[in-house]
């Protein structure tokens, strides 16, 4: 009896109309899921990420929807607030995540990579593109990014895998939003 009721409560969203290219996109929000593996330990979470010209705000959620961590960064530095409300600060996200989590989150590059483009401030070590000129693989800043799937006919990634030394990460984007 409960299962049909749960199915009836499911929220359906209208299909998104996404841009054919990520060119010109400077600010975005995305919702999705992330899986991180560091050596033999693995973590999964849902995430909401808002990127603007002035900074980033990333919220990670447990499978039950509780906030695991909140990460904010801007020109003044980076702050990580954990689920127990402890606040950690550092000059930048990579330093902060290295100190607190034991691995570097390359947010400076990731804000470009998640849009399906290389970080313009760093040299490209290698890249491959599909017939539509979208990245399929990218090597940059000692990271290897594989674009597994794009969102429909858009130029925006829907699934990607990232690897660096002892860390691998998979990102699935469920929804993109762009400021008007």
JSON list of C-alpha atoms in Angstrom, two decimals:
[
{"chain": "A", "resi": 1, "resn": "UNK", "atom": "CA", "xyz": [0.00, 0.00, 0.00]},
{"chain": "A", "resi": 2, "resn": "UNK", "atom": "CA", "xyz": [2.83, 2.43, 0.84]},
{"chain": "A", "resi": 3, "resn": "UNK", "atom": "CA", "xyz": [4.83, 1.87, -2.38]},
{"chain": "A", "resi": 4, "resn": "UNK", "atom": "CA", "xyz": [2.12, 3.22, -4.74]},
{"chain": "A", "resi": 5, "resn": "UNK", "atom": "CA", "xyz": [1.75, 6.26, -2.50]},
{"chain": "A", "resi": 6, "resn": "UNK", "atom": "CA", "xyz": [5.48, 6.96, -2.61]},
{"chain": "A", "resi": 7, "resn": "UNK", "atom": "CA", "xyz": [5.43, 6.70, -6.39]},
{"chain": "A", "resi": 8, "resn": "UNK", "atom": "CA", "xyz": [2.53, 9.14, -6.54]},
{"chain": "A", "resi": 9, "resn": "UNK", "atom": "CA", "xyz": [4.56, 11.65, -4.52]},
{"chain": "A", "resi": 10, "resn": "UNK", "atom": "CA", "xyz": [7.48, 11.61, -6.95]},
{"chain": "A", "resi": 11, "resn": "UNK", "atom": "CA", "xyz": [8.28, 15.01, -8.38]},
{"chain": "A", "resi": 12, "resn": "UNK", "atom": "CA", "xyz": [8.62, 15.16, -12.12]},
{"chain": "A", "resi": 13, "resn": "UNK", "atom": "CA", "xyz": [10.53, 18.01, -13.68]},
{"chain": "A", "resi": 14, "resn": "UNK", "atom": "CA", "xyz": [10.11, 19.41, -17.11]},
{"chain": "A", "resi": 15, "resn": "UNK", "atom": "CA", "xyz": [13.05, 18.68, -19.40]},
{"chain": "A", "resi": 16, "resn": "UNK", "atom": "CA", "xyz": [15.69, 21.38, -19.30]},
{"chain": "A", "resi": 17, "resn": "UNK", "atom": "CA", "xyz": [16.62, 23.49, -22.27]},
{"chain": "A", "resi": 18, "resn": "UNK", "atom": "CA", "xyz": [20.39, 23.73, -22.11]},
{"chain": "A", "resi": 19, "resn": "UNK", "atom": "CA", "xyz": [22.83, 25.76, -24.19]},
{"chain": "A", "resi": 20, "resn": "UNK", "atom": "CA", "xyz": [24.56, 24.03, -27.10]},
{"chain": "A", "resi": 21, "resn": "UNK", "atom": "CA", "xyz": [27.90, 25.34, -25.81]},
{"chain": "A", "resi": 22, "resn": "UNK", "atom": "CA", "xyz": [29.38, 26.40, -22.50]},
{"chain": "A", "resi": 23, "resn": "UNK", "atom": "CA", "xyz": [31.02, 29.42, -24.16]},
{"chain": "A", "resi": 24, "resn": "UNK", "atom": "CA", "xyz": [30.18, 32.59, -22.28]},
{"chain": "A", "resi": 25, "resn": "UNK", "atom": "CA", "xyz": [28.88, 30.84, -19.15]},
{"chain": "A", "resi": 26, "resn": "UNK", "atom": "CA", "xyz": [30.46, 32.56, -16.17]},
{"chain": "A", "resi": 27, "resn": "UNK", "atom": "CA", "xyz": [28.01, 31.67, -13.40]},
{"chain": "A", "resi": 28, "resn": "UNK", "atom": "CA", "xyz": [26.03, 28.49, -12.77]},
{"chain": "A", "resi": 29, "resn": "UNK", "atom": "CA", "xyz": [24.39, 26.27, -10.22]},
{"chain": "A", "resi": 30, "resn": "UNK", "atom": "CA", "xyz": [24.25, 22.53, -10.46]},
{"chain": "A", "resi": 31, "resn": "UNK", "atom": "CA", "xyz": [22.70, 19.71, -8.49]},
{"chain": "A", "resi": 32, "resn": "UNK", "atom": "CA", "xyz": [23.99, 16.20, -8.69]},
{"chain": "A", "resi": 33, "resn": "UNK", "atom": "CA", "xyz": [25.84, 13.38, -7.04]},
{"chain": "A", "resi": 34, "resn": "UNK", "atom": "CA", "xyz": [29.49, 12.76, -6.39]},
{"chain": "A", "resi": 35, "resn": "UNK", "atom": "CA", "xyz": [31.50, 9.66, -5.50]},
{"chain": "A", "resi": 36, "resn": "UNK", "atom": "CA", "xyz": [35.03, 10.09, -4.23]},
{"chain": "A", "resi": 37, "resn": "UNK", "atom": "CA", "xyz": [37.54, 7.31, -3.69]},
{"chain": "A", "resi": 38, "resn": "UNK", "atom": "CA", "xyz": [40.79, 7.99, -1.85]},
{"chain": "A", "resi": 39, "resn": "UNK", "atom": "CA", "xyz": [42.98, 4.90, -1.84]},
{"chain": "A", "resi": 40, "resn": "UNK", "atom": "CA", "xyz": [40.63, 2.26, -0.38]},
{"chain": "A", "resi": 41, "resn": "UNK", "atom": "CA", "xyz": [38.08, 4.61, 1.21]},
{"chain": "A", "resi": 42, "resn": "UNK", "atom": "CA", "xyz": [35.02, 5.72, -0.70]},
{"chain": "A", "resi": 43, "resn": "UNK", "atom": "CA", "xyz": [32.46, 8.45, -0.09]},
{"chain": "A", "resi": 44, "resn": "UNK", "atom": "CA", "xyz": [29.23, 9.36, -1.85]},
{"chain": "A", "resi": 45, "resn": "UNK", "atom": "CA", "xyz": [27.05, 12.43, -1.50]},
{"chain": "A", "resi": 46, "resn": "UNK", "atom": "CA", "xyz": [24.50, 14.58, -3.23]},
{"chain": "A", "resi": 47, "resn": "UNK", "atom": "CA", "xyz": [25.68, 18.09, -3.93]},
{"chain": "A", "resi": 48, "resn": "UNK", "atom": "CA", "xyz": [24.51, 21.57, -4.77]},
{"chain": "A", "resi": 49, "resn": "UNK", "atom": "CA", "xyz": [27.16, 23.88, -6.21]},
{"chain": "A", "resi": 50, "resn": "UNK", "atom": "CA", "xyz": [26.71, 27.58, -6.94]},
{"chain": "A", "resi": 51, "resn": "UNK", "atom": "CA", "xyz": [29.51, 29.33, -8.82]},
{"chain": "A", "resi": 52, "resn": "UNK", "atom": "CA", "xyz": [29.61, 33.09, -9.44]},
{"chain": "A", "resi": 53, "resn": "UNK", "atom": "CA", "xyz": [32.28, 35.55, -10.50]},
{"chain": "A", "resi": 54, "resn": "UNK", "atom": "CA", "xyz": [32.98, 36.25, -6.83]},
{"chain": "A", "resi": 55, "resn": "UNK", "atom": "CA", "xyz": [33.10, 32.74, -5.41]},
{"chain": "A", "resi": 56, "resn": "UNK", "atom": "CA", "xyz": [31.75, 29.26, -4.89]},
{"chain": "A", "resi": 57, "resn": "UNK", "atom": "CA", "xyz": [29.40, 27.59, -2.44]},
{"chain": "A", "resi": 58, "resn": "UNK", "atom": "CA", "xyz": [29.23, 23.78, -2.34]},
{"chain": "A", "resi": 59, "resn": "UNK", "atom": "CA", "xyz": [26.88, 21.83, -0.08]},
{"chain": "A", "resi": 60, "resn": "UNK", "atom": "CA", "xyz": [27.25, 18.07, 0.34]},
{"chain": "A", "resi": 61, "resn": "UNK", "atom": "CA", "xyz": [24.31, 16.00, 1.56]},
{"chain": "A", "resi": 62, "resn": "UNK", "atom": "CA", "xyz": [24.02, 12.48, 2.98]},
{"chain": "A", "resi": 63, "resn": "UNK", "atom": "CA", "xyz": [21.66, 9.96, 1.35]},
{"chain": "A", "resi": 64, "resn": "UNK", "atom": "CA", "xyz": [19.06, 11.04, 3.93]},
{"chain": "A", "resi": 65, "resn": "UNK", "atom": "CA", "xyz": [19.39, 14.69, 2.93]},
{"chain": "A", "resi": 66, "resn": "UNK", "atom": "CA", "xyz": [21.27, 16.04, 5.94]},
{"chain": "A", "resi": 67, "resn": "UNK", "atom": "CA", "xyz": [24.11, 18.47, 5.29]},
{"chain": "A", "resi": 68, "resn": "UNK", "atom": "CA", "xyz": [27.49, 16.74, 5.58]},
{"chain": "A", "resi": 69, "resn": "UNK", "atom": "CA", "xyz": [29.61, 19.78, 4.78]},
{"chain": "A", "resi": 70, "resn": "UNK", "atom": "CA", "xyz": [29.44, 23.29, 3.38]},
{"chain": "A", "resi": 71, "resn": "UNK", "atom": "CA", "xyz": [32.38, 24.71, 1.46]},
{"chain": "A", "resi": 72, "resn": "UNK", "atom": "CA", "xyz": [32.59, 28.38, 0.54]},
{"chain": "A", "resi": 73, "resn": "UNK", "atom": "CA", "xyz": [35.38, 30.24, -1.19]},
{"chain": "A", "resi": 74, "resn": "UNK", "atom": "CA", "xyz": [36.03, 33.73, -2.48]},
{"chain": "A", "resi": 75, "resn": "UNK", "atom": "CA", "xyz": [38.91, 36.18, -2.77]},
{"chain": "A", "resi": 76, "resn": "UNK", "atom": "CA", "xyz": [39.19, 36.27, 1.04]},
{"chain": "A", "resi": 77, "resn": "UNK", "atom": "CA", "xyz": [39.84, 32.50, 1.36]},
{"chain": "A", "resi": 78, "resn": "UNK", "atom": "CA", "xyz": [37.97, 29.26, 1.91]},
{"chain": "A", "resi": 79, "resn": "UNK", "atom": "CA", "xyz": [35.75, 28.00, 4.72]},
{"chain": "A", "resi": 80, "resn": "UNK", "atom": "CA", "xyz": [34.62, 24.44, 5.39]},
{"chain": "A", "resi": 81, "resn": "UNK", "atom": "CA", "xyz": [31.80, 23.89, 7.88]},
{"chain": "A", "resi": 82, "resn": "UNK", "atom": "CA", "xyz": [31.29, 20.26, 8.89]},
{"chain": "A", "resi": 83, "resn": "UNK", "atom": "CA", "xyz": [28.06, 18.58, 10.01]},
{"chain": "A", "resi": 84, "resn": "UNK", "atom": "CA", "xyz": [29.04, 19.10, 13.65]},
{"chain": "A", "resi": 85, "resn": "UNK", "atom": "CA", "xyz": [29.27, 22.87, 12.89]},
{"chain": "A", "resi": 86, "resn": "UNK", "atom": "CA", "xyz": [33.06, 23.05, 13.20]},
{"chain": "A", "resi": 87, "resn": "UNK", "atom": "CA", "xyz": [34.43, 25.78, 10.96]},
{"chain": "A", "resi": 88, "resn": "UNK", "atom": "CA", "xyz": [37.82, 25.41, 9.26]},
{"chain": "A", "resi": 89, "resn": "UNK", "atom": "CA", "xyz": [39.54, 28.16, 7.26]},
{"chain": "A", "resi": 90, "resn": "UNK", "atom": "CA", "xyz": [42.44, 28.37, 4.82]},
{"chain": "A", "resi": 91, "resn": "UNK", "atom": "CA", "xyz": [43.74, 30.65, 2.07]},
{"chain": "A", "resi": 92, "resn": "UNK", "atom": "CA", "xyz": [42.23, 28.47, -0.69]},
{"chain": "A", "resi": 93, "resn": "UNK", "atom": "CA", "xyz": [40.10, 25.39, -1.26]},
{"chain": "A", "resi": 94, "resn": "UNK", "atom": "CA", "xyz": [42.95, 23.04, -2.16]},
{"chain": "A", "resi": 95, "resn": "UNK", "atom": "CA", "xyz": [44.86, 23.86, 1.03]},
{"chain": "A", "resi": 96, "resn": "UNK", "atom": "CA", "xyz": [41.71, 23.57, 3.12]},
{"chain": "A", "resi": 97, "resn": "UNK", "atom": "CA", "xyz": [40.59, 20.21, 1.70]},
{"chain": "A", "resi": 98, "resn": "UNK", "atom": "CA", "xyz": [44.14, 18.84, 1.94]},
{"chain": "A", "resi": 99, "resn": "UNK", "atom": "CA", "xyz": [44.36, 19.81, 5.62]},
{"chain": "A", "resi": 100, "resn": "UNK", "atom": "CA", "xyz": [40.86, 18.66, 6.63]},
{"chain": "A", "resi": 101, "resn": "UNK", "atom": "CA", "xyz": [39.98, 15.85, 4.22]},
{"chain": "A", "resi": 102, "resn": "UNK", "atom": "CA", "xyz": [43.44, 14.60, 3.31]},
{"chain": "A", "resi": 103, "resn": "UNK", "atom": "CA", "xyz": [43.03, 15.27, -0.43]},
{"chain": "A", "resi": 104, "resn": "UNK", "atom": "CA", "xyz": [42.98, 18.28, -2.76]},
{"chain": "A", "resi": 105, "resn": "UNK", "atom": "CA", "xyz": [39.72, 19.45, -4.31]},
{"chain": "A", "resi": 106, "resn": "UNK", "atom": "CA", "xyz": [40.81, 21.29, -7.48]},
{"chain": "A", "resi": 107, "resn": "UNK", "atom": "CA", "xyz": [37.93, 23.79, -7.42]},
{"chain": "A", "resi": 108, "resn": "UNK", "atom": "CA", "xyz": [39.80, 26.38, -9.51]},
{"chain": "A", "resi": 109, "resn": "UNK", "atom": "CA", "xyz": [40.07, 23.91, -12.40]},
{"chain": "A", "resi": 110, "resn": "UNK", "atom": "CA", "xyz": [36.84, 22.08, -11.66]},
{"chain": "A", "resi": 111, "resn": "UNK", "atom": "CA", "xyz": [34.75, 25.21, -12.26]},
{"chain": "A", "resi": 112, "resn": "UNK", "atom": "CA", "xyz": [35.94, 25.03, -15.89]},
{"chain": "A", "resi": 113, "resn": "UNK", "atom": "CA", "xyz": [36.10, 21.24, -16.28]},
{"chain": "A", "resi": 114, "resn": "UNK", "atom": "CA", "xyz": [32.50, 20.80, -15.12]},
{"chain": "A", "resi": 115, "resn": "UNK", "atom": "CA", "xyz": [31.46, 23.06, -18.01]},
{"chain": "A", "resi": 116, "resn": "UNK", "atom": "CA", "xyz": [33.28, 20.82, -20.48]},
{"chain": "A", "resi": 117, "resn": "UNK", "atom": "CA", "xyz": [36.22, 23.13, -21.08]},
{"chain": "A", "resi": 118, "resn": "UNK", "atom": "CA", "xyz": [39.85, 23.43, -20.03]},
{"chain": "A", "resi": 119, "resn": "UNK", "atom": "CA", "xyz": [41.03, 25.86, -17.35]},
{"chain": "A", "resi": 120, "resn": "UNK", "atom": "CA", "xyz": [42.37, 28.81, -19.39]},
{"chain": "A", "resi": 121, "resn": "UNK", "atom": "CA", "xyz": [44.96, 29.63, -16.70]},
{"chain": "A", "resi": 122, "resn": "UNK", "atom": "CA", "xyz": [46.80, 26.30, -16.97]},
{"chain": "A", "resi": 123, "resn": "UNK", "atom": "CA", "xyz": [48.56, 24.43, -19.77]},
{"chain": "A", "resi": 124, "resn": "UNK", "atom": "CA", "xyz": [46.75, 21.50, -21.35]},
{"chain": "A", "resi": 125, "resn": "UNK", "atom": "CA", "xyz": [48.71, 18.25, -21.21]},
{"chain": "A", "resi": 126, "resn": "UNK", "atom": "CA", "xyz": [46.39, 16.41, -23.60]},
{"chain": "A", "resi": 127, "resn": "UNK", "atom": "CA", "xyz": [42.86, 16.39, -24.91]},
{"chain": "A", "resi": 128, "resn": "UNK", "atom": "CA", "xyz": [40.51, 14.43, -27.16]},
{"chain": "A", "resi": 129, "resn": "UNK", "atom": "CA", "xyz": [37.24, 15.64, -28.67]},
{"chain": "A", "resi": 130, "resn": "UNK", "atom": "CA", "xyz": [34.18, 14.02, -30.18]},
{"chain": "A", "resi": 131, "resn": "UNK", "atom": "CA", "xyz": [32.70, 14.75, -33.62]},
{"chain": "A", "resi": 132, "resn": "UNK", "atom": "CA", "xyz": [30.87, 17.78, -32.16]},
{"chain": "A", "resi": 133, "resn": "UNK", "atom": "CA", "xyz": [34.17, 19.21, -30.77]},
{"chain": "A", "resi": 134, "resn": "UNK", "atom": "CA", "xyz": [33.16, 18.46, -27.16]},
{"chain": "A", "resi": 135, "resn": "UNK", "atom": "CA", "xyz": [35.90, 17.22, -24.84]},
{"chain": "A", "resi": 136, "resn": "UNK", "atom": "CA", "xyz": [35.96, 13.48, -24.27]},
{"chain": "A", "resi": 137, "resn": "UNK", "atom": "CA", "xyz": [39.21, 13.48, -22.28]},
{"chain": "A", "resi": 138, "resn": "UNK", "atom": "CA", "xyz": [41.34, 16.24, -20.82]},
{"chain": "A", "resi": 139, "resn": "UNK", "atom": "CA", "xyz": [44.66, 16.13, -18.98]},
{"chain": "A", "resi": 140, "resn": "UNK", "atom": "CA", "xyz": [45.45, 19.29, -17.02]},
{"chain": "A", "resi": 141, "resn": "UNK", "atom": "CA", "xyz": [47.17, 20.17, -13.73]},
{"chain": "A", "resi": 142, "resn": "UNK", "atom": "CA", "xyz": [48.05, 16.49, -13.21]},
{"chain": "A", "resi": 143, "resn": "UNK", "atom": "CA", "xyz": [44.34, 15.57, -13.41]},
{"chain": "A", "resi": 144, "resn": "UNK", "atom": "CA", "xyz": [42.77, 13.31, -16.02]},
{"chain": "A", "resi": 145, "resn": "UNK", "atom": "CA", "xyz": [39.14, 14.13, -16.79]},
{"chain": "A", "resi": 146, "resn": "UNK", "atom": "CA", "xyz": [36.96, 11.78, -18.82]},
{"chain": "A", "resi": 147, "resn": "UNK", "atom": "CA", "xyz": [33.64, 13.12, -20.10]},
{"chain": "A", "resi": 148, "resn": "UNK", "atom": "CA", "xyz": [31.38, 10.08, -20.07]},
{"chain": "A", "resi": 149, "resn": "UNK", "atom": "CA", "xyz": [28.13, 11.71, -21.14]},
{"chain": "A", "resi": 150, "resn": "UNK", "atom": "CA", "xyz": [26.81, 15.13, -22.10]},
{"chain": "A", "resi": 151, "resn": "UNK", "atom": "CA", "xyz": [23.34, 16.40, -21.21]},
{"chain": "A", "resi": 152, "resn": "UNK", "atom": "CA", "xyz": [21.32, 15.68, -24.35]},
{"chain": "A", "resi": 153, "resn": "UNK", "atom": "CA", "xyz": [22.53, 17.71, -27.30]},
{"chain": "A", "resi": 154, "resn": "UNK", "atom": "CA", "xyz": [24.08, 20.38, -25.11]},
{"chain": "A", "resi": 155, "resn": "UNK", "atom": "CA", "xyz": [27.72, 21.22, -24.56]},
{"chain": "A", "resi": 156, "resn": "UNK", "atom": "CA", "xyz": [27.34, 20.59, -20.81]},
{"chain": "A", "resi": 157, "resn": "UNK", "atom": "CA", "xyz": [28.61, 17.41, -19.17]},
{"chain": "A", "resi": 158, "resn": "UNK", "atom": "CA", "xyz": [26.14, 15.14, -17.39]},
{"chain": "A", "resi": 159, "resn": "UNK", "atom": "CA", "xyz": [28.65, 12.51, -16.21]},
{"chain": "A", "resi": 160, "resn": "UNK", "atom": "CA", "xyz": [32.39, 12.77, -15.77]},
{"chain": "A", "resi": 161, "resn": "UNK", "atom": "CA", "xyz": [35.23, 10.93, -14.05]},
{"chain": "A", "resi": 162, "resn": "UNK", "atom": "CA", "xyz": [38.33, 12.64, -12.64]},
{"chain": "A", "resi": 163, "resn": "UNK", "atom": "CA", "xyz": [41.54, 11.05, -11.44]},
{"chain": "A", "resi": 164, "resn": "UNK", "atom": "CA", "xyz": [44.69, 12.37, -9.74]},
{"chain": "A", "resi": 165, "resn": "UNK", "atom": "CA", "xyz": [47.34, 10.28, -7.98]},
{"chain": "A", "resi": 166, "resn": "UNK", "atom": "CA", "xyz": [45.49, 8.32, -5.26]},
{"chain": "A", "resi": 167, "resn": "UNK", "atom": "CA", "xyz": [42.14, 10.05, -5.77]},
{"chain": "A", "resi": 168, "resn": "UNK", "atom": "CA", "xyz": [39.31, 9.32, -8.18]},
{"chain": "A", "resi": 169, "resn": "UNK", "atom": "CA", "xyz": [36.04, 11.15, -8.40]},
{"chain": "A", "resi": 170, "resn": "UNK", "atom": "CA", "xyz": [32.84, 10.62, -10.39]},
{"chain": "A", "resi": 171, "resn": "UNK", "atom": "CA", "xyz": [30.36, 13.45, -10.88]},
{"chain": "A", "resi": 172, "resn": "UNK", "atom": "CA", "xyz": [26.81, 13.09, -12.13]},
{"chain": "A", "resi": 173, "resn": "UNK", "atom": "CA", "xyz": [24.96, 16.34, -12.86]},
{"chain": "A", "resi": 174, "resn": "UNK", "atom": "CA", "xyz": [21.20, 16.01, -12.48]},
{"chain": "A", "resi": 175, "resn": "UNK", "atom": "CA", "xyz": [20.31, 19.65, -13.07]},
{"chain": "A", "resi": 176, "resn": "UNK", "atom": "CA", "xyz": [21.96, 22.81, -14.40]},
{"chain": "A", "resi": 177, "resn": "UNK", "atom": "CA", "xyz": [20.73, 26.34, -13.64]},
{"chain": "A", "resi": 178, "resn": "UNK", "atom": "CA", "xyz": [22.01, 29.65, -14.96]},
{"chain": "A", "resi": 179, "resn": "UNK", "atom": "CA", "xyz": [21.32, 33.14, -13.60]},
{"chain": "A", "resi": 180, "resn": "UNK", "atom": "CA", "xyz": [19.11, 35.29, -15.76]}
]
